[in-house]
Amino acid sequence: MKPWESGIRKVTPYIPGEQPRISDIIKLNTNENPYPPSPAVEKVISGYPTETLRLYPDPACQVLVDAIAEYYGIGRDCVFVGIGSDDVLALSFLTFFNQELPILFPDITYSFYDVWAELYRIPFRRIPLDEGFAWHKEDYRIPNGGIVLANPNAPTGLYANLNDIEDVLSHNPDSIVIIDEAYIDFGGTSALPLLKKYDNLLIVQTFSKSRSLAGMRIGYAMGNPLLIRYLNDVKYSFNSYTMNRVTLEAGAAAIKDRDYFVQNCQNIIHTREESKKRLARLGFSFPDSMTNFIFASHEHIDAEELFTALKEHGIFVRHFGADRIKNYLRITIGLPQQMDTLFDFLASYIEKHA
Ligand code: PMP
């Protein structure tokens, strides 16, 4: 070890899903949307006046904040935007989780939460999900320094109803409760109506999934103006120009195209429901997903073996090594024809190996 290494902040980083450089693969490994973004985005980008890029962007991100506020019918002072919801969540952990008591989140959830907690040295406690991967509201009635719940949860896909979310909020008036709604548009109901009642609620969403803009990096938080002000104070203490000019305009155009968004989500939901039936017929079991992915385990075939076989066949899905979930594959919902290829392969593989 070098003498200066003892003073370094050492972290075990989050491992993002693979982004292979080859293009003729079926990419079902990082929950991207298989459909293109709204045509309104293409219009903004292709006509973008590049000479304006010599200027800094608006640090308050007003066009995008206003478009999001208008879409949801809330005040512009209730919205914060960032570089994907990862950026918004990371800043939220830094801003809101500052107590000696541990923050709480499920043992199986988005694997970035414990990485941020370690990075910022926030104590945390993982609350075990039950056998069916559900969380229980009673488990969140213990002293804590904050709570973060993904709803629907990832990578399980399970959605918790708003009564359970409200129970957590009402039992924890002294903590900030973050609800990560990255996948809410695929059939769940947002906790947004609870904002009026609970000033300790922060809802985080993203343009990466339901708005087909993972490559643009847009995430946002919705909460009461005081929370948003505290978030902005931290943001301006870190990097004031987070969102670039093109992204701000493209994001505003995307959220205004409500019809395209609704149709896009319906397409994914339809393919997901079909995929559930096909998986069940092949001997897979899975929590009932309300997202754009299905977390599936086969009755006879080992998940890692299947993961490797799929990859060799040019079909990328996600496999996590953690104990309780190592026999599951997380399969993103792709285009119907991509799912056909996946199911053709699965059927013949299972026939040969089961
Ligand atoms: N939350 C959850 C639960 C996720 O699965 C993801 C996607 N990896 C994110 C947040 C972050 O997404 P993004 O930064 O693209 O908005």
Short mmCIF file of C-alpha atoms and ligand atoms in Angstrom, two decimals:
data_model
loop_
_atom_site.label_atom_id
_atom_site.label_comp_id
_atom_site.label_asym_id
_atom_site.label_seq_id
_atom_site.Cartn_x
_atom_site.Cartn_y
_atom_site.Cartn_z
CA MET A 1 0.00 0.00 0.00
CA LYS A 2 1.31 3.49 -0.87
CA PRO A 3 1.80 5.76 2.15
CA TRP A 4 -0.91 8.15 0.92
CA GLU A 5 -3.49 5.41 0.40
CA SER A 6 -4.65 5.35 4.03
CA GLY A 7 -6.20 8.81 3.60
CA ILE A 8 -8.22 7.89 0.54
CA ARG A 9 -12.01 7.44 0.53
CA LYS A 10 -12.30 3.85 -0.58
CA VAL A 11 -15.60 2.53 -1.85
CA THR A 12 -16.91 -0.62 -3.44
CA PRO A 13 -18.69 0.84 -6.45
CA TYR A 14 -22.08 -0.01 -7.90
CA ILE A 15 -21.73 -2.25 -10.93
CA PRO A 16 -23.90 -1.05 -13.80
CA GLY A 17 -25.32 -3.56 -16.28
CA GLU A 18 -23.17 -4.36 -19.29
CA GLN A 19 -23.35 -2.00 -22.29
CA PRO A 20 -21.87 -4.20 -25.04
CA ARG A 21 -20.40 -2.39 -28.04
CA ILE A 22 -21.72 -4.91 -30.52
CA SER A 23 -25.06 -3.90 -31.99
CA ASP A 24 -26.69 -7.12 -33.21
CA ILE A 25 -27.60 -8.40 -29.77
CA ILE A 26 -30.93 -8.50 -27.99
CA LYS A 27 -30.38 -6.21 -25.05
CA LEU A 28 -32.70 -7.08 -22.17
CA ASN A 29 -30.25 -6.39 -19.34
CA THR A 30 -30.61 -2.78 -18.15
CA ASN A 31 -34.34 -2.04 -18.26
CA GLU A 32 -34.12 0.38 -21.16
CA ASN A 33 -37.23 1.03 -23.22
CA PRO A 34 -37.08 -0.74 -26.61
CA TYR A 35 -39.10 2.01 -28.34
CA PRO A 36 -37.56 5.31 -29.44
CA PRO A 37 -38.33 8.51 -27.52
CA SER A 38 -41.11 10.85 -28.64
CA PRO A 39 -40.59 12.37 -32.13
CA ALA A 40 -40.65 15.74 -30.35
CA VAL A 41 -37.19 14.89 -28.95
CA GLU A 42 -35.81 14.24 -32.45
CA LYS A 43 -37.15 17.64 -33.50
CA VAL A 44 -35.40 19.47 -30.66
CA ILE A 45 -32.08 17.73 -31.19
CA SER A 46 -31.94 17.89 -34.98
CA GLY A 47 -32.83 21.58 -34.99
CA TYR A 48 -30.70 22.54 -32.01
CA PRO A 49 -28.91 25.92 -32.40
CA THR A 50 -25.40 24.72 -31.58
CA GLU A 51 -23.99 28.25 -31.38
CA THR A 52 -25.80 28.61 -28.03
CA LEU A 53 -23.66 25.84 -26.56
CA ARG A 54 -20.90 28.37 -25.85
CA LEU A 55 -23.15 29.64 -23.06
CA TYR A 56 -23.69 27.91 -19.73
CA PRO A 57 -27.10 26.31 -19.28
CA ASP A 58 -29.73 27.68 -16.90
CA PRO A 59 -28.61 26.46 -13.45
CA ALA A 60 -32.25 26.44 -12.26
CA CYS A 61 -33.24 24.18 -15.23
CA GLN A 62 -36.45 26.18 -15.47
CA VAL A 63 -37.85 24.93 -18.83
CA LEU A 64 -37.66 21.34 -17.66
CA VAL A 65 -38.80 22.03 -14.09
CA ASP A 66 -41.79 23.98 -15.43
CA ALA A 67 -42.73 21.26 -17.92
CA ILE A 68 -42.64 18.59 -15.20
CA ALA A 69 -44.59 20.77 -12.74
CA GLU A 70 -47.24 21.46 -15.37
CA TYR A 71 -47.51 17.80 -16.33
CA TYR A 72 -48.23 16.76 -12.73
CA GLY A 73 -50.20 19.86 -11.77
CA ILE A 74 -47.85 20.85 -8.93
CA GLY A 75 -45.90 24.03 -8.17
CA ARG A 76 -42.54 24.58 -9.85
CA ASP A 77 -41.07 24.93 -6.36
CA CYS A 78 -42.01 21.27 -5.75
CA VAL A 79 -39.72 19.92 -8.50
CA PHE A 80 -35.97 19.24 -8.61
CA VAL A 81 -34.18 17.84 -11.68
CA GLY A 82 -30.88 16.03 -12.07
CA ILE A 83 -28.68 13.88 -14.29
CA GLY A 84 -30.81 10.75 -14.17
CA SER A 85 -32.52 9.62 -11.00
CA ASP A 86 -29.19 8.21 -9.81
CA ASP A 87 -27.94 11.78 -9.51
CA VAL A 88 -31.15 12.91 -7.80
CA LEU A 89 -31.04 9.97 -5.36
CA ALA A 90 -27.34 10.46 -4.61
CA LEU A 91 -27.95 14.14 -3.80
CA SER A 92 -31.02 13.23 -1.75
CA PHE A 93 -29.02 10.77 0.38
CA LEU A 94 -26.42 13.48 0.96
CA THR A 95 -29.06 16.10 1.81
CA PHE A 96 -31.58 14.18 3.88
CA PHE A 97 -29.80 11.30 5.57
CA ASN A 98 -27.69 12.94 8.26
CA GLN A 99 -28.50 11.21 11.52
CA GLU A 100 -26.75 8.76 13.78
CA LEU A 101 -29.64 6.33 13.41
CA PRO A 102 -29.48 3.94 10.45
CA ILE A 103 -31.50 4.53 7.31
CA LEU A 104 -33.74 1.63 6.35
CA PHE A 105 -34.29 -0.17 3.06
CA PRO A 106 -35.15 -3.76 2.05
CA ASP A 107 -32.44 -6.42 1.83
CA ILE A 108 -33.33 -6.94 -1.81
CA THR A 109 -33.68 -3.65 -3.61
CA TYR A 110 -31.84 -1.28 -5.94
CA SER A 111 -28.22 -2.09 -5.23
CA PHE A 112 -27.10 1.53 -5.40
CA TYR A 113 -28.68 2.41 -2.02
CA ASP A 114 -26.03 0.72 0.09
CA VAL A 115 -23.29 2.07 -2.19
CA TRP A 116 -24.38 5.68 -1.56
CA ALA A 117 -24.77 4.95 2.15
CA GLU A 118 -21.20 3.62 2.27
CA LEU A 119 -19.88 6.51 0.18
CA TYR A 120 -21.39 9.10 2.53
CA ARG A 121 -20.85 6.96 5.65
CA ILE A 122 -24.53 6.88 6.45
CA PRO A 123 -25.36 3.99 8.79
CA PHE A 124 -27.95 1.68 7.23
CA ARG A 125 -30.00 -1.37 8.04
CA ARG A 126 -31.37 -3.82 5.50
CA ILE A 127 -34.87 -5.03 6.38
CA PRO A 128 -35.48 -8.54 5.01
CA LEU A 129 -38.28 -8.98 2.50
CA ASP A 130 -40.53 -12.00 3.07
CA GLU A 131 -40.30 -15.24 1.08
CA GLY A 132 -42.42 -13.77 -1.69
CA PHE A 133 -40.23 -10.62 -1.81
CA ALA A 134 -42.87 -8.36 -0.21
CA TRP A 135 -41.99 -5.78 2.44
CA HIS A 136 -44.13 -5.27 5.51
CA LYS A 137 -45.14 -1.90 6.87
CA GLU A 138 -44.75 -3.05 10.48
CA ASP A 139 -40.99 -3.51 9.88
CA TYR A 140 -40.62 0.22 9.26
CA ARG A 141 -41.89 1.29 12.67
CA ILE A 142 -38.47 1.34 14.32
CA PRO A 143 -36.23 4.33 15.06
CA ASN A 144 -34.39 5.33 11.90
CA GLY A 145 -32.51 8.14 10.18
CA GLY A 146 -34.55 7.92 6.98
CA ILE A 147 -36.22 5.37 4.71
CA VAL A 148 -35.86 4.59 1.02
CA LEU A 149 -38.26 2.28 -0.79
CA ALA A 150 -38.38 1.56 -4.50
CA ASN A 151 -41.99 1.19 -5.62
CA PRO A 152 -42.29 -0.96 -7.64
CA ASN A 153 -39.23 -2.58 -6.15
CA ALA A 154 -36.21 -3.56 -8.22
CA PRO A 155 -35.13 -6.13 -9.18
CA THR A 156 -38.23 -7.98 -7.97
CA GLY A 157 -40.79 -5.89 -9.90
CA LEU A 158 -43.29 -6.05 -7.03
CA TYR A 159 -45.57 -3.08 -6.41
CA ALA A 160 -46.74 -2.09 -2.93
CA ASN A 161 -50.08 -0.32 -2.62
CA LEU A 162 -50.34 3.26 -1.46
CA ASN A 163 -51.88 2.34 1.90
CA ASP A 164 -48.61 0.66 2.84
CA ILE A 165 -46.59 3.65 1.63
CA GLU A 166 -48.86 5.98 3.61
CA ASP A 167 -48.45 3.82 6.71
CA VAL A 168 -44.66 4.21 6.49
CA LEU A 169 -45.02 7.99 6.07
CA SER A 170 -47.43 8.40 8.95
CA HIS A 171 -45.31 6.32 11.35
CA ASN A 172 -42.12 8.20 10.51
CA PRO A 173 -42.90 11.93 10.77
CA ASP A 174 -39.33 12.63 11.94
CA SER A 175 -37.66 10.99 8.93
CA ILE A 176 -37.49 11.76 5.26
CA VAL A 177 -39.06 8.92 3.29
CA ILE A 178 -37.83 8.60 -0.29
CA ILE A 179 -40.03 6.65 -2.70
CA ASP A 180 -38.06 5.70 -5.80
CA GLU A 181 -40.66 5.42 -8.55
CA ALA A 182 -38.34 4.63 -11.47
CA TYR A 183 -40.86 2.05 -12.78
CA ILE A 184 -44.17 3.52 -11.61
CA ASP A 185 -45.53 4.29 -15.09
CA PHE A 186 -45.85 0.61 -16.02
CA GLY A 187 -49.05 0.04 -14.06
CA GLY A 188 -48.55 1.32 -10.50
CA THR A 189 -50.06 4.40 -8.87
CA SER A 190 -47.68 7.17 -7.88
CA ALA A 191 -47.53 8.40 -4.29
CA LEU A 192 -47.90 11.93 -5.70
CA PRO A 193 -51.34 12.57 -4.06
CA LEU A 194 -49.67 11.95 -0.67
CA LEU A 195 -47.43 15.00 -1.13
CA LYS A 196 -50.23 17.28 0.10
CA LYS A 197 -50.49 15.36 3.35
CA TYR A 198 -46.88 14.44 4.16
CA ASP A 199 -44.07 16.99 4.20
CA ASN A 200 -41.51 14.20 4.82
CA LEU A 201 -42.15 12.53 1.43
CA LEU A 202 -39.79 12.80 -1.53
CA ILE A 203 -40.79 11.04 -4.76
CA VAL A 204 -38.06 10.33 -7.32
CA GLN A 205 -38.77 9.45 -10.93
CA THR A 206 -36.85 9.16 -14.20
CA PHE A 207 -37.11 9.69 -17.97
CA SER A 208 -34.91 6.61 -18.52
CA LYS A 209 -37.63 3.95 -18.59
CA SER A 210 -41.14 5.03 -19.54
CA ARG A 211 -39.94 8.00 -21.62
CA SER A 212 -37.24 6.08 -23.52
CA LEU A 213 -34.49 8.56 -22.62
CA ALA A 214 -31.91 6.57 -20.63
CA GLY A 215 -29.19 8.02 -22.87
CA MET A 216 -30.21 11.61 -22.12
CA ARG A 217 -29.89 11.28 -18.31
CA ILE A 218 -32.92 13.00 -16.78
CA GLY A 219 -34.32 12.31 -13.32
CA TYR A 220 -36.44 14.39 -10.97
CA ALA A 221 -37.72 14.64 -7.45
CA MET A 222 -41.08 15.92 -6.27
CA GLY A 223 -41.61 17.07 -2.71
CA ASN A 224 -42.68 20.04 -0.63
CA PRO A 225 -40.88 23.33 -1.40
CA LEU A 226 -38.75 23.15 1.74
CA LEU A 227 -37.30 19.77 0.78
CA ILE A 228 -36.69 20.99 -2.77
CA ARG A 229 -34.93 24.09 -1.43
CA TYR A 230 -32.62 21.98 0.73
CA LEU A 231 -31.86 19.76 -2.27
CA ASN A 232 -31.04 22.79 -4.40
CA ASP A 233 -28.75 24.18 -1.70
CA VAL A 234 -26.74 20.95 -1.80
CA LYS A 235 -26.76 20.85 -5.59
CA TYR A 236 -25.43 24.43 -5.82
CA SER A 237 -22.74 23.48 -3.31
CA PHE A 238 -21.63 20.64 -5.52
CA ASN A 239 -22.15 21.52 -9.19
CA SER A 240 -24.49 24.29 -10.26
CA TYR A 241 -24.68 23.42 -13.98
CA THR A 242 -25.88 19.83 -13.85
CA MET A 243 -28.17 19.62 -16.86
CA ASN A 244 -26.95 20.65 -20.30
CA ARG A 245 -28.90 22.91 -22.67
CA VAL A 246 -29.91 20.21 -25.15
CA THR A 247 -31.13 17.89 -22.42
CA LEU A 248 -33.25 20.58 -20.81
CA GLU A 249 -35.08 21.30 -24.08
CA ALA A 250 -35.36 17.66 -25.15
CA GLY A 251 -36.70 16.65 -21.73
CA ALA A 252 -39.32 19.41 -21.76
CA ALA A 253 -40.45 18.33 -25.25
CA ALA A 254 -40.65 14.67 -24.17
CA ILE A 255 -42.85 15.24 -21.14
CA LYS A 256 -45.25 17.42 -23.11
CA ASP A 257 -45.97 14.54 -25.51
CA ARG A 258 -48.44 12.74 -23.25
CA ASP A 259 -50.11 10.66 -25.99
CA TYR A 260 -46.86 9.11 -27.13
CA PHE A 261 -45.92 8.29 -23.54
CA VAL A 262 -49.27 6.63 -22.78
CA GLN A 263 -49.08 4.49 -25.92
CA ASN A 264 -45.47 3.53 -25.22
CA CYS A 265 -46.32 2.36 -21.67
CA GLN A 266 -49.35 0.43 -22.92
CA ASN A 267 -47.19 -1.40 -25.46
CA ILE A 268 -44.71 -2.45 -22.79
CA ILE A 269 -47.44 -3.52 -20.38
CA HIS A 270 -49.08 -5.61 -23.09
CA THR A 271 -45.81 -7.37 -23.99
CA ARG A 272 -45.06 -7.89 -20.28
CA GLU A 273 -48.38 -9.59 -19.61
CA GLU A 274 -47.89 -11.85 -22.66
CA SER A 275 -44.36 -12.62 -21.46
CA LYS A 276 -45.63 -13.65 -18.03
CA LYS A 277 -47.89 -16.26 -19.61
CA ARG A 278 -45.07 -17.58 -21.80
CA LEU A 279 -42.63 -17.76 -18.89
CA ALA A 280 -45.14 -19.63 -16.73
CA ARG A 281 -45.75 -22.15 -19.54
CA LEU A 282 -41.99 -22.82 -19.68
CA GLY A 283 -41.77 -23.56 -15.94
CA PHE A 284 -40.60 -20.19 -14.63
CA SER A 285 -41.95 -18.55 -11.51
CA PHE A 286 -41.73 -14.84 -10.78
CA PRO A 287 -43.13 -12.10 -8.57
CA ASP A 288 -46.02 -10.36 -10.35
CA SER A 289 -44.14 -7.52 -12.02
CA MET A 290 -45.57 -4.02 -12.44
CA THR A 291 -42.42 -2.82 -14.22
CA ASN A 292 -40.72 -3.15 -17.60
CA PHE A 293 -38.90 -6.30 -16.48
CA ILE A 294 -39.67 -9.72 -15.00
CA PHE A 295 -37.59 -11.37 -12.28
CA ALA A 296 -37.83 -15.05 -13.08
CA SER A 297 -36.50 -18.31 -11.73
CA HIS A 298 -36.76 -21.72 -13.45
CA GLU A 299 -37.91 -24.81 -11.61
CA HIS A 300 -35.06 -26.97 -12.99
CA ILE A 301 -32.41 -24.84 -14.66
CA ASP A 302 -29.83 -22.82 -12.79
CA ALA A 303 -30.08 -19.07 -13.48
CA GLU A 304 -26.38 -18.51 -14.00
CA GLU A 305 -26.19 -21.36 -16.49
CA LEU A 306 -29.14 -19.91 -18.38
CA PHE A 307 -27.64 -16.43 -18.24
CA THR A 308 -24.46 -17.69 -19.89
CA ALA A 309 -26.32 -19.71 -22.52
CA LEU A 310 -28.48 -16.71 -23.40
CA LYS A 311 -25.44 -14.47 -23.66
CA GLU A 312 -23.67 -16.90 -25.98
CA HIS A 313 -26.77 -16.74 -28.12
CA GLY A 314 -26.62 -12.90 -28.20
CA ILE A 315 -29.40 -12.34 -25.67
CA PHE A 316 -28.31 -10.22 -22.70
CA VAL A 317 -30.30 -10.37 -19.45
CA ARG A 318 -29.20 -9.51 -15.90
CA HIS A 319 -28.08 -11.92 -13.21
CA PHE A 320 -27.24 -10.85 -9.64
CA GLY A 321 -24.97 -12.96 -7.46
CA ALA A 322 -26.52 -12.06 -4.07
CA ASP A 323 -27.56 -15.09 -2.05
CA ARG A 324 -31.34 -14.89 -1.97
CA ILE A 325 -31.66 -14.01 -5.65
CA LYS A 326 -28.89 -15.90 -7.37
CA ASN A 327 -31.32 -18.27 -9.02
CA TYR A 328 -33.21 -15.47 -10.74
CA LEU A 329 -32.78 -13.64 -14.03
CA ARG A 330 -34.03 -10.13 -14.54
CA ILE A 331 -35.40 -9.91 -18.05
CA THR A 332 -36.23 -6.49 -19.48
CA ILE A 333 -39.33 -6.31 -21.67
CA GLY A 334 -38.18 -5.74 -25.24
CA LEU A 335 -39.97 -5.47 -28.58
CA PRO A 336 -42.47 -8.29 -29.30
CA GLN A 337 -40.12 -9.78 -31.92
CA GLN A 338 -37.19 -9.69 -29.48
CA MET A 339 -39.32 -11.52 -26.93
CA ASP A 340 -40.21 -14.10 -29.61
CA THR A 341 -36.50 -14.77 -30.17
CA LEU A 342 -35.95 -15.02 -26.41
CA PHE A 343 -38.82 -17.48 -25.95
CA ASP A 344 -37.80 -19.59 -28.97
CA PHE A 345 -34.35 -19.96 -27.44
CA LEU A 346 -35.68 -20.65 -23.92
CA ALA A 347 -38.11 -23.30 -25.18
CA SER A 348 -35.44 -25.23 -27.06
CA TYR A 349 -32.86 -24.86 -24.28
CA ILE A 350 -35.26 -26.07 -21.62
CA GLU A 351 -36.37 -28.98 -23.75
CA LYS A 352 -32.73 -30.09 -24.10
CA HIS A 353 -31.56 -29.43 -20.53
CA ALA A 354 -34.44 -29.75 -18.11
N1 PMP B 1 -33.90 3.57 -9.32
C1 PMP B 1 -34.08 2.30 -9.70
C2 PMP B 1 -34.91 1.41 -8.84
C3 PMP B 1 -33.48 1.81 -10.87
O1 PMP B 1 -33.63 0.53 -11.23
C4 PMP B 1 -32.71 2.69 -11.67
C5 PMP B 1 -32.09 2.20 -12.96
N2 PMP B 1 -30.86 1.61 -12.83
C6 PMP B 1 -32.54 4.00 -11.23
C7 PMP B 1 -33.15 4.42 -10.06
C8 PMP B 1 -31.66 4.98 -11.94
O2 PMP B 1 -32.09 5.29 -13.22
P1 PMP B 1 -31.62 6.60 -13.97
O3 PMP B 1 -30.39 7.13 -13.29
O4 PMP B 1 -31.37 6.16 -15.36
O5 PMP B 1 -32.75 7.56 -13.87
#
